[in-house]
PDB file of C-alpha atoms in Angstrom:
ATOM      1  CA  UNK A  58      -0.001   0.000  -0.002  1.00 54.00           C
ATOM      2  CA  UNK A  59       1.604   3.290  -1.103  1.00 59.00           C
ATOM      3  CA  UNK A  60       1.019   6.660   0.627  1.00 61.00           C
ATOM      4  CA  UNK A  61       2.204  10.227   0.142  1.00 60.00           C
ATOM      5  CA  UNK A  62       4.303  12.178   2.627  1.00 65.00           C
ATOM      6  CA  UNK A  63       1.172  12.997   4.681  1.00 63.00           C
ATOM      7  CA  UNK A  64       0.097   9.391   4.938  1.00 62.00           C
ATOM      8  CA  UNK A  65      -2.691   9.575   2.361  1.00 60.00           C
ATOM      9  CA  UNK A  66      -3.188   6.748  -0.126  1.00 56.00           C
ATOM     10  CA  UNK A  67      -2.001   7.641  -3.607  1.00 59.00           C
ATOM     11  CA  UNK A  68      -4.981   7.880  -6.018  1.00 63.00           C
ATOM     12  CA  UNK A  69      -4.161   4.897  -8.207  1.00 64.00           C
ATOM     13  CA  UNK A  70      -3.409   2.689  -5.240  1.00 57.00           C
ATOM     14  CA  UNK A  71      -6.616   3.838  -3.519  1.00 57.00           C
ATOM     15  CA  UNK A  72      -8.620   2.457  -6.417  1.00 56.00           C
ATOM     16  CA  UNK A  73      -6.706  -0.843  -6.366  1.00 58.00           C
ATOM     17  CA  UNK A  74      -7.176  -1.188  -2.598  1.00 59.00           C
ATOM     18  CA  UNK A  75     -10.891  -0.405  -2.858  1.00 60.00           C
ATOM     19  CA  UNK A  76     -11.252  -2.935  -5.656  1.00 61.00           C
ATOM     20  CA  UNK A  77      -9.518  -5.643  -3.655  1.00 65.00           C
ATOM     21  CA  UNK A  78     -11.690  -4.894  -0.620  1.00 65.00           C
ATOM     22  CA  UNK A  79     -14.855  -5.114  -2.709  1.00 65.00           C
ATOM     23  CA  UNK A  80     -13.714  -8.413  -4.205  1.00 63.00           C
ATOM     24  CA  UNK A  81     -13.011  -9.892  -0.777  1.00 66.00           C
ATOM     25  CA  UNK A  82     -16.397  -8.766   0.464  1.00 65.00           C
ATOM     26  CA  UNK A  83     -18.084 -10.248  -2.602  1.00 69.00           C
ATOM     27  CA  UNK A  84     -16.274 -13.584  -2.126  1.00 76.00           C
ATOM     28  CA  UNK A  85     -17.197 -13.629   1.550  1.00 72.00           C
ATOM     29  CA  UNK A  86     -20.862 -13.004   0.793  1.00 87.00           C
ATOM     30  CA  UNK A  87     -20.862 -15.705  -1.907  1.00 85.00           C
ATOM     31  CA  UNK A  88     -19.375 -18.323   0.383  1.00 85.00           C
ATOM     32  CA  UNK A  89     -21.778 -17.385   3.160  1.00 92.00           C
ATOM     33  CA  UNK A  90     -24.661 -17.989   0.740  1.00 96.00           C
ATOM     34  CA  UNK A  91     -23.123 -21.335  -0.252  1.00 97.00           C
ATOM     35  CA  UNK A  92     -22.796 -22.364   3.397  1.00 98.00           C
ATOM     36  CA  UNK A  93     -26.389 -21.384   4.166  1.00 98.00           C
ATOM     37  CA  UNK A  94     -27.532 -23.311   1.093  1.00 98.00           C
ATOM     38  CA  UNK A  95     -25.637 -26.419   2.232  1.00 98.00           C
ATOM     39  CA  UNK A  96     -27.073 -26.154   5.736  1.00 98.00           C
ATOM     40  CA  UNK A  97     -30.639 -25.799   4.522  1.00 98.00           C
ATOM     41  CA  UNK A  98     -30.223 -28.653   2.052  1.00 98.00           C
ATOM     42  CA  UNK A  99     -28.758 -30.928   4.706  1.00 98.00           C
ATOM     43  CA  UNK A 100     -31.625 -30.091   7.043  1.00 98.00           C
ATOM     44  CA  UNK A 101     -34.229 -30.965   4.404  1.00 98.00           C
ATOM     45  CA  UNK A 102     -32.439 -34.215   3.543  1.00 98.00           C
ATOM     46  CA  UNK A 103     -32.250 -35.075   7.237  1.00 98.00           C
ATOM     47  CA  UNK A 104     -36.000 -34.616   7.553  1.00 97.00           C
ATOM     48  CA  UNK A 105     -36.482 -37.305   4.881  1.00 96.00           C
ATOM     49  CA  UNK A 106     -34.272 -39.700   6.847  1.00 96.00           C
ATOM     50  CA  UNK A 107     -36.115 -39.117  10.128  1.00 96.00           C
ATOM     51  CA  UNK A 108     -39.496 -39.488   8.459  1.00 93.00           C
ATOM     52  CA  UNK A 109     -38.557 -42.892   7.060  1.00 90.00           C
ATOM     53  CA  UNK A 110     -36.641 -44.225  10.058  1.00 90.00           C
ATOM     54  CA  UNK A 111     -38.206 -47.388  11.452  1.00 79.00           C
ATOM     55  CA  UNK A 112     -40.389 -48.038   8.431  1.00 73.00           C
ATOM     56  CA  UNK A 113     -40.145 -51.189   6.375  1.00 55.00           C
ATOM     57  CA  UNK A 114     -37.480 -50.056   3.901  1.00 61.00           C
ATOM     58  CA  UNK A 115     -36.218 -51.608   0.735  1.00 61.00           C
ATOM     59  CA  UNK A 116     -32.566 -52.466   1.408  1.00 62.00           C
ATOM     60  CA  UNK A 117     -30.070 -53.692  -1.156  1.00 57.00           C
ATOM     61  CA  UNK A 118     -26.378 -54.579  -1.090  1.00 55.00           C
ATOM     62  CA  UNK A 119     -23.625 -52.688  -2.907  1.00 53.00           C
ATOM     63  CA  UNK A 120     -21.089 -55.270  -1.746  1.00 48.00           C
ATOM     64  CA  UNK A 121     -20.806 -58.142   0.687  1.00 47.00           C
ATOM     65  CA  UNK A 122     -21.898 -56.005   3.658  1.00 42.00           C
ATOM     66  CA  UNK A 123     -22.237 -52.465   2.246  1.00 46.00           C
ATOM     67  CA  UNK A 124     -25.915 -51.454   2.170  1.00 57.00           C
ATOM     68  CA  UNK A 125     -28.051 -48.879   0.388  1.00 68.00           C
ATOM     69  CA  UNK A 126     -31.627 -48.076   1.370  1.00 79.00           C
ATOM     70  CA  UNK A 127     -34.431 -46.242  -0.370  1.00 86.00           C
ATOM     71  CA  UNK A 128     -33.854 -43.494   2.215  1.00 88.00           C
ATOM     72  CA  UNK A 129     -30.284 -43.005   0.903  1.00 89.00           C
ATOM     73  CA  UNK A 130     -31.663 -42.603  -2.591  1.00 90.00           C
ATOM     74  CA  UNK A 131     -34.482 -40.240  -1.596  1.00 93.00           C
ATOM     75  CA  UNK A 132     -32.114 -38.038   0.406  1.00 95.00           C
ATOM     76  CA  UNK A 133     -29.587 -37.956  -2.424  1.00 95.00           C
ATOM     77  CA  UNK A 134     -32.273 -37.150  -4.982  1.00 94.00           C
ATOM     78  CA  UNK A 135     -33.367 -34.096  -2.973  1.00 97.00           C
ATOM     79  CA  UNK A 136     -29.781 -32.867  -2.541  1.00 97.00           C
ATOM     80  CA  UNK A 137     -28.897 -33.273  -6.210  1.00 96.00           C
ATOM     81  CA  UNK A 138     -32.088 -31.622  -7.403  1.00 96.00           C
ATOM     82  CA  UNK A 139     -31.462 -28.611  -5.149  1.00 97.00           C
ATOM     83  CA  UNK A 140     -27.884 -28.258  -6.349  1.00 96.00           C
ATOM     84  CA  UNK A 141     -28.912 -28.517  -9.988  1.00 95.00           C
ATOM     85  CA  UNK A 142     -31.621 -25.944  -9.426  1.00 96.00           C
ATOM     86  CA  UNK A 143     -29.441 -23.380  -7.638  1.00 96.00           C
ATOM     87  CA  UNK A 144     -25.990 -24.134  -9.072  1.00 95.00           C
ATOM     88  CA  UNK A 145     -26.517 -25.893 -12.403  1.00 94.00           C
ATOM     89  CA  UNK A 146     -22.909 -25.447 -13.550  1.00 93.00           C
ATOM     90  CA  UNK A 147     -21.391 -27.071 -10.472  1.00 95.00           C
ATOM     91  CA  UNK A 148     -20.104 -30.644 -10.563  1.00 94.00           C
ATOM     92  CA  UNK A 149     -21.408 -33.234  -8.113  1.00 95.00           C
ATOM     93  CA  UNK A 150     -19.778 -36.313  -6.593  1.00 95.00           C
ATOM     94  CA  UNK A 151     -22.376 -38.401  -4.760  1.00 93.00           C
ATOM     95  CA  UNK A 152     -22.036 -41.719  -2.946  1.00 78.00           C
ATOM     96  CA  UNK A 153     -24.981 -43.510  -4.540  1.00 70.00           C
ATOM     97  CA  UNK A 154     -25.133 -41.847  -7.968  1.00 69.00           C
ATOM     98  CA  UNK A 155     -21.494 -40.985  -8.607  1.00 54.00           C
ATOM     99  CA  UNK A 156     -19.335 -43.029 -10.928  1.00 41.00           C
ATOM    100  CA  UNK A 157     -17.468 -45.845  -9.178  1.00 33.00           C
ATOM    101  CA  UNK A 158     -14.222 -44.450 -10.578  1.00 34.00           C
ATOM    102  CA  UNK A 159     -14.801 -41.302  -8.561  1.00 41.00           C
ATOM    103  CA  UNK A 160     -15.852 -39.155 -11.503  1.00 44.00           C
ATOM    104  CA  UNK A 161     -18.314 -36.317 -10.933  1.00 48.00           C
ATOM    105  CA  UNK A 162     -21.949 -37.147 -11.458  1.00 52.00           C
ATOM    106  CA  UNK A 163     -22.388 -33.813 -13.225  1.00 54.00           C
ATOM    107  CA  UNK A 164     -19.360 -32.787 -15.250  1.00 52.00           C
ATOM    108  CA  UNK A 165     -18.416 -29.483 -16.780  1.00 52.00           C
ATOM    109  CA  UNK A 166     -15.809 -26.775 -16.679  1.00 59.00           C
ATOM    110  CA  UNK A 167     -16.767 -25.501 -13.227  1.00 78.00           C
ATOM    111  CA  UNK A 168     -14.038 -25.419 -10.585  1.00 91.00           C
ATOM    112  CA  UNK A 169     -16.748 -26.014  -7.983  1.00 95.00           C
ATOM    113  CA  UNK A 170     -17.729 -29.561  -6.962  1.00 96.00           C
ATOM    114  CA  UNK A 171     -20.244 -30.701  -4.369  1.00 97.00           C
ATOM    115  CA  UNK A 172     -19.247 -33.877  -2.505  1.00 97.00           C
ATOM    116  CA  UNK A 173     -22.255 -35.448  -0.808  1.00 97.00           C
ATOM    117  CA  UNK A 174     -23.131 -38.373   1.392  1.00 96.00           C
ATOM    118  CA  UNK A 175     -26.919 -38.418   1.723  1.00 96.00           C
ATOM    119  CA  UNK A 176     -26.854 -40.941   4.561  1.00 96.00           C
ATOM    120  CA  UNK A 177     -23.602 -41.660   6.364  1.00 96.00           C
ATOM    121  CA  UNK A 178     -24.255 -44.596   8.680  1.00 94.00           C
ATOM    122  CA  UNK A 179     -26.532 -46.580   6.391  1.00 91.00           C
ATOM    123  CA  UNK A 180     -26.121 -49.871   8.282  1.00 90.00           C
ATOM    124  CA  UNK A 181     -27.021 -48.136  11.544  1.00 93.00           C
ATOM    125  CA  UNK A 182     -30.042 -46.597   9.853  1.00 93.00           C
ATOM    126  CA  UNK A 183     -31.222 -49.883   8.360  1.00 89.00           C
ATOM    127  CA  UNK A 184     -31.195 -51.423  11.850  1.00 90.00           C
ATOM    128  CA  UNK A 185     -32.949 -48.455  13.485  1.00 91.00           C
ATOM    129  CA  UNK A 186     -29.805 -47.453  15.381  1.00 93.00           C
ATOM    130  CA  UNK A 187     -30.009 -43.636  15.610  1.00 95.00           C
ATOM    131  CA  UNK A 188     -26.439 -42.722  14.667  1.00 97.00           C
ATOM    132  CA  UNK A 189     -26.359 -41.356  11.129  1.00 97.00           C
ATOM    133  CA  UNK A 190     -26.117 -38.029   9.337  1.00 98.00           C
ATOM    134  CA  UNK A 191     -26.092 -36.056   6.107  1.00 98.00           C
ATOM    135  CA  UNK A 192     -22.712 -34.772   4.914  1.00 98.00           C
ATOM    136  CA  UNK A 193     -22.282 -32.052   2.273  1.00 98.00           C
ATOM    137  CA  UNK A 194     -19.031 -30.387   1.237  1.00 98.00           C
ATOM    138  CA  UNK A 195     -18.117 -27.960  -1.529  1.00 98.00           C
ATOM    139  CA  UNK A 196     -14.714 -28.191  -3.159  1.00 97.00           C
ATOM    140  CA  UNK A 197     -13.215 -25.407  -5.265  1.00 96.00           C
ATOM    141  CA  UNK A 198     -10.165 -26.154  -7.380  1.00 92.00           C
ATOM    142  CA  UNK A 199      -9.187 -29.059  -5.151  1.00 92.00           C
ATOM    143  CA  UNK A 200      -9.719 -27.288  -1.810  1.00 96.00           C
ATOM    144  CA  UNK A 201     -12.734 -27.780   0.478  1.00 98.00           C
ATOM    145  CA  UNK A 202     -14.350 -24.385   1.051  1.00 97.00           C
ATOM    146  CA  UNK A 203     -17.619 -25.312   2.798  1.00 98.00           C
ATOM    147  CA  UNK A 204     -18.541 -28.320   4.938  1.00 98.00           C
ATOM    148  CA  UNK A 205     -21.756 -29.302   6.692  1.00 98.00           C
ATOM    149  CA  UNK A 206     -22.638 -32.390   8.749  1.00 98.00           C
ATOM    150  CA  UNK A 207     -26.200 -32.619  10.033  1.00 98.00           C
ATOM    151  CA  UNK A 208     -27.375 -35.132  12.654  1.00 98.00           C
ATOM    152  CA  UNK A 209     -31.175 -35.019  12.334  1.00 98.00           C
ATOM    153  CA  UNK A 210     -31.820 -37.194  15.412  1.00 97.00           C
ATOM    154  CA  UNK A 211     -30.146 -34.640  17.724  1.00 98.00           C
ATOM    155  CA  UNK A 212     -30.795 -31.633  15.498  1.00 98.00           C
ATOM    156  CA  UNK A 213     -27.069 -30.862  15.520  1.00 98.00           C
ATOM    157  CA  UNK A 214     -25.787 -28.813  12.609  1.00 98.00           C
ATOM    158  CA  UNK A 215     -21.997 -28.802  12.305  1.00 98.00           C
ATOM    159  CA  UNK A 216     -20.837 -26.215   9.782  1.00 98.00           C
ATOM    160  CA  UNK A 217     -17.557 -24.748   8.586  1.00 98.00           C
ATOM    161  CA  UNK A 218     -16.373 -22.211   6.037  1.00 97.00           C
ATOM    162  CA  UNK A 219     -12.698 -21.993   5.160  1.00 97.00           C
ATOM    163  CA  UNK A 220     -11.006 -19.255   7.132  1.00 96.00           C
ATOM    164  CA  UNK A 221     -14.127 -18.509   9.174  1.00 96.00           C
ATOM    165  CA  UNK A 222     -14.046 -21.221  11.838  1.00 97.00           C
ATOM    166  CA  UNK A 223     -16.470 -24.024  12.647  1.00 98.00           C
ATOM    167  CA  UNK A 224     -19.751 -24.049  14.540  1.00 98.00           C
ATOM    168  CA  UNK A 225     -22.281 -26.395  16.136  1.00 98.00           C
ATOM    169  CA  UNK A 226     -25.755 -24.890  15.949  1.00 98.00           C
ATOM    170  CA  UNK A 227     -24.069 -21.516  15.389  1.00 96.00           C
ATOM    171  CA  UNK A 228     -21.814 -21.793  18.456  1.00 98.00           C
ATOM    172  CA  UNK A 229     -18.067 -21.764  17.861  1.00 98.00           C
ATOM    173  CA  UNK A 230     -16.260 -25.108  17.976  1.00 96.00           C
ATOM    174  CA  UNK A 231     -12.796 -25.967  19.288  1.00 98.00           C
ATOM    175  CA  UNK A 232     -11.041 -29.312  19.488  1.00 98.00           C
ATOM    176  CA  UNK A 233     -10.151 -30.804  22.886  1.00 98.00           C
ATOM    177  CA  UNK A 234      -7.045 -29.970  24.901  1.00 98.00           C
ATOM    178  CA  UNK A 235      -6.082 -33.561  25.827  1.00 98.00           C
ATOM    179  CA  UNK A 236      -2.343 -33.888  25.210  1.00 98.00           C
ATOM    180  CA  UNK A 237      -1.657 -37.453  26.379  1.00 98.00           C
ATOM    181  CA  UNK A 238      -2.792 -40.440  24.305  1.00 98.00           C
ATOM    182  CA  UNK A 239      -3.235 -42.419  27.501  1.00 98.00           C
ATOM    183  CA  UNK A 240      -6.000 -39.990  28.521  1.00 98.00           C
ATOM    184  CA  UNK A 241      -7.591 -39.724  25.078  1.00 98.00           C
ATOM    185  CA  UNK A 242     -10.857 -41.104  23.770  1.00 98.00           C
ATOM    186  CA  UNK A 243     -10.442 -42.182  20.160  1.00 98.00           C
ATOM    187  CA  UNK A 244     -12.859 -43.296  17.478  1.00 98.00           C
ATOM    188  CA  UNK A 245     -12.550 -45.404  14.361  1.00 97.00           C
ATOM    189  CA  UNK A 246     -14.573 -47.391  11.890  1.00 93.00           C
ATOM    190  CA  UNK A 247     -14.469 -50.921  10.541  1.00 85.00           C
ATOM    191  CA  UNK A 248     -13.842 -50.926   6.773  1.00 76.00           C
ATOM    192  CA  UNK A 249     -16.358 -52.816   4.641  1.00 69.00           C
ATOM    193  CA  UNK A 250     -13.503 -54.787   3.086  1.00 67.00           C
ATOM    194  CA  UNK A 251     -11.941 -55.530   6.464  1.00 65.00           C
ATOM    195  CA  UNK A 252     -10.772 -58.946   5.252  1.00 64.00           C
ATOM    196  CA  UNK A 253      -8.546 -57.175   2.716  1.00 65.00           C
ATOM    197  CA  UNK A 254      -7.015 -54.875   5.346  1.00 71.00           C
ATOM    198  CA  UNK A 255      -5.097 -57.134   7.757  1.00 73.00           C
ATOM    199  CA  UNK A 256      -3.485 -54.171   9.535  1.00 84.00           C
ATOM    200  CA  UNK A 257      -6.847 -53.011  10.857  1.00 87.00           C
ATOM    201  CA  UNK A 258      -7.052 -55.545  13.717  1.00 88.00           C
ATOM    202  CA  UNK A 259      -3.440 -54.795  14.686  1.00 92.00           C
ATOM    203  CA  UNK A 260      -4.009 -51.023  14.779  1.00 94.00           C
ATOM    204  CA  UNK A 261      -7.277 -51.409  16.672  1.00 94.00           C
ATOM    205  CA  UNK A 262      -5.600 -53.591  19.317  1.00 94.00           C
ATOM    206  CA  UNK A 263      -2.643 -51.213  19.649  1.00 96.00           C
ATOM    207  CA  UNK A 264      -4.841 -48.141  20.109  1.00 97.00           C
ATOM    208  CA  UNK A 265      -7.051 -50.000  22.580  1.00 97.00           C
ATOM    209  CA  UNK A 266      -3.967 -50.596  24.704  1.00 97.00           C
ATOM    210  CA  UNK A 267      -2.517 -47.087  24.252  1.00 98.00           C
ATOM    211  CA  UNK A 268      -5.586 -44.874  24.713  1.00 98.00           C
ATOM    212  CA  UNK A 269      -8.090 -44.417  27.509  1.00 98.00           C
ATOM    213  CA  UNK A 270     -10.929 -45.624  25.283  1.00 98.00           C
ATOM    214  CA  UNK A 271     -11.797 -46.407  21.668  1.00 98.00           C
ATOM    215  CA  UNK A 272     -15.293 -46.037  20.247  1.00 97.00           C
ATOM    216  CA  UNK A 273     -16.849 -47.236  16.999  1.00 95.00           C
ATOM    217  CA  UNK A 274     -20.161 -45.573  16.083  1.00 94.00           C
ATOM    218  CA  UNK A 275     -20.564 -46.577  12.449  1.00 95.00           C
ATOM    219  CA  UNK A 276     -20.544 -43.077  10.916  1.00 97.00           C
ATOM    220  CA  UNK A 277     -17.193 -41.560   9.947  1.00 97.00           C
ATOM    221  CA  UNK A 278     -18.750 -38.154   9.311  1.00 98.00           C
ATOM    222  CA  UNK A 279     -20.231 -37.997  12.838  1.00 98.00           C
ATOM    223  CA  UNK A 280     -16.921 -39.197  14.278  1.00 98.00           C
ATOM    224  CA  UNK A 281     -15.102 -36.324  12.586  1.00 98.00           C
ATOM    225  CA  UNK A 282     -17.716 -33.802  13.672  1.00 98.00           C
ATOM    226  CA  UNK A 283     -17.438 -35.048  17.253  1.00 98.00           C
ATOM    227  CA  UNK A 284     -13.671 -34.656  17.093  1.00 98.00           C
ATOM    228  CA  UNK A 285     -14.097 -31.084  15.894  1.00 98.00           C
ATOM    229  CA  UNK A 286     -16.234 -30.219  18.921  1.00 98.00           C
ATOM    230  CA  UNK A 287     -14.026 -31.976  21.448  1.00 98.00           C
ATOM    231  CA  UNK A 288     -16.096 -35.082  22.168  1.00 98.00           C
ATOM    232  CA  UNK A 289     -13.361 -37.249  20.687  1.00 98.00           C
ATOM    233  CA  UNK A 290      -9.647 -36.530  20.759  1.00 98.00           C
ATOM    234  CA  UNK A 291      -8.436 -38.613  17.800  1.00 98.00           C
ATOM    235  CA  UNK A 292      -9.660 -40.627  14.830  1.00 98.00           C
ATOM    236  CA  UNK A 293      -8.144 -43.060  12.372  1.00 98.00           C
ATOM    237  CA  UNK A 294      -9.660 -45.164   9.624  1.00 96.00           C
ATOM    238  CA  UNK A 295      -8.576 -46.966   6.487  1.00 93.00           C
ATOM    239  CA  UNK A 296     -10.984 -47.521   3.604  1.00 89.00           C
ATOM    240  CA  UNK A 297     -12.818 -44.196   3.464  1.00 94.00           C
ATOM    241  CA  UNK A 298     -14.125 -42.279   0.449  1.00 94.00           C
ATOM    242  CA  UNK A 299     -14.166 -38.567  -0.285  1.00 97.00           C
ATOM    243  CA  UNK A 300     -17.855 -38.218   0.630  1.00 97.00           C
ATOM    244  CA  UNK A 301     -17.177 -39.766   4.049  1.00 96.00           C
ATOM    245  CA  UNK A 302     -14.564 -37.189   5.071  1.00 98.00           C
ATOM    246  CA  UNK A 303     -14.739 -34.028   2.952  1.00 98.00           C
ATOM    247  CA  UNK A 304     -16.955 -31.995   5.278  1.00 98.00           C
ATOM    248  CA  UNK A 305     -15.432 -33.398   8.467  1.00 98.00           C
ATOM    249  CA  UNK A 306     -11.884 -32.577   7.435  1.00 98.00           C
ATOM    250  CA  UNK A 307     -12.753 -28.893   7.060  1.00 98.00           C
ATOM    251  CA  UNK A 308     -14.632 -28.894  10.386  1.00 98.00           C
ATOM    252  CA  UNK A 309     -11.590 -30.235  12.208  1.00 98.00           C
ATOM    253  CA  UNK A 310      -9.129 -27.876  10.552  1.00 98.00           C
ATOM    254  CA  UNK A 311     -11.331 -24.862  11.242  1.00 98.00           C
ATOM    255  CA  UNK A 312     -11.774 -25.995  14.867  1.00 98.00           C
ATOM    256  CA  UNK A 313      -7.999 -26.056  15.369  1.00 98.00           C
ATOM    257  CA  UNK A 314      -7.314 -29.749  14.784  1.00 98.00           C
ATOM    258  CA  UNK A 315      -4.997 -31.608  12.457  1.00 98.00           C
ATOM    259  CA  UNK A 316      -5.704 -34.048   9.609  1.00 98.00           C
ATOM    260  CA  UNK A 317      -3.126 -36.080   7.655  1.00 98.00           C
ATOM    261  CA  UNK A 318      -2.594 -39.522   6.204  1.00 97.00           C
ATOM    262  CA  UNK A 319      -1.208 -42.295   8.417  1.00 96.00           C
ATOM    263  CA  UNK A 320       2.402 -41.180   7.906  1.00 96.00           C
ATOM    264  CA  UNK A 321       1.835 -37.464   8.585  1.00 97.00           C
ATOM    265  CA  UNK A 322       1.676 -36.644   4.875  1.00 97.00           C
ATOM    266  CA  UNK A 323      -0.730 -34.104   3.452  1.00 96.00           C
ATOM    267  CA  UNK A 324      -4.203 -35.587   3.288  1.00 97.00           C
ATOM    268  CA  UNK A 325      -5.787 -36.288  -0.068  1.00 96.00           C
ATOM    269  CA  UNK A 326      -9.512 -36.898   0.563  1.00 97.00           C
ATOM    270  CA  UNK A 327      -9.564 -39.216  -2.465  1.00 96.00           C
ATOM    271  CA  UNK A 328      -7.245 -41.698  -0.740  1.00 93.00           C
ATOM    272  CA  UNK A 329      -8.570 -44.136   1.898  1.00 91.00           C
ATOM    273  CA  UNK A 330      -6.401 -43.525   4.990  1.00 94.00           C
ATOM    274  CA  UNK A 331      -7.297 -40.667   7.332  1.00 97.00           C
ATOM    275  CA  UNK A 332      -5.722 -39.695  10.637  1.00 98.00           C
ATOM    276  CA  UNK A 333      -7.283 -36.796  12.543  1.00 98.00           C
ATOM    277  CA  UNK A 334      -6.766 -35.396  16.014  1.00 98.00           C
ATOM    278  CA  UNK A 335      -6.855 -32.334  18.203  1.00 98.00           C
ATOM    279  CA  UNK A 336      -3.254 -31.829  17.087  1.00 98.00           C
ATOM    280  CA  UNK A 337      -1.809 -32.458  20.534  1.00 98.00           C
ATOM    281  CA  UNK A 338      -1.828 -36.266  20.319  1.00 98.00           C
ATOM    282  CA  UNK A 339      -1.241 -36.510  16.575  1.00 98.00           C
ATOM    283  CA  UNK A 340       2.402 -37.559  16.724  1.00 98.00           C
ATOM    284  CA  UNK A 341       1.613 -40.126  19.417  1.00 98.00           C
ATOM    285  CA  UNK A 342      -1.044 -41.651  17.149  1.00 98.00           C
ATOM    286  CA  UNK A 343       1.394 -41.757  14.225  1.00 98.00           C
ATOM    287  CA  UNK A 344       3.810 -43.688  16.429  1.00 98.00           C
ATOM    288  CA  UNK A 345       1.129 -46.274  17.199  1.00 97.00           C
ATOM    289  CA  UNK A 346       0.281 -46.670  13.513  1.00 96.00           C
ATOM    290  CA  UNK A 347       3.969 -47.151  12.731  1.00 95.00           C
ATOM    291  CA  UNK A 348       4.195 -50.226  14.947  1.00 91.00           C
ATOM    292  CA  UNK A 349       4.610 -53.289  12.706  1.00 67.00           C
TER     293      UNK A 349
END
């Protein structure tokens, strides 16, 4: 920023500064609208799930033990239709409708991509176990900008916008302050192809011995949201997809936590191994995962 001898902005630079300020304000307003849209969409999708919970549902298998219900499909249909209506140029990657190769459901030249899980915790849901959620994230040019996880059974709306922090029902979130793995409560999930991941049982046993407690709730998105608000201190899982973690990763980062792969490398949400923590026990968790 350039000023004259009396401290006043030089005319040309004043215009540049004003233009930059206006652009930042415009971007902020746009992302706030996107976050509000994601929150409202997640709430409407969650209402569908609650309405159908406990009914006789049509359930089918995507794999040996991986389920999909008609509630998944109804929730996803609503989310996709709303995105197409409001943001028709945006790409979409959805769990049930997306290509198995990970290609966007709706392609195009847009740098924006919605990553959605219409029902995370499908097996829980199919059994009437009330631990499930809707997860919606928005990626721009490879970076998650908006993330929302909605638990309709508890009416808990976890939301984050890059650079603006994370909230639970509009109250600011922070990760826990536990700094000793021995005092930490961790969470994980069992991969659907657990038979193909022999290290899972070893890691689970090692963390059970090293931590105060380990929980397994059956919804990776809720696990990550709970870590962001301090209910859990650490999380690890192998076998996840982008729609499982995209929103939760942003929540944790914006709440002051840390997310990497198992070896402390930069996380790519399109790879299956995720390690997340409050940041204080992260290195201790990496050491446990490194045990052969």
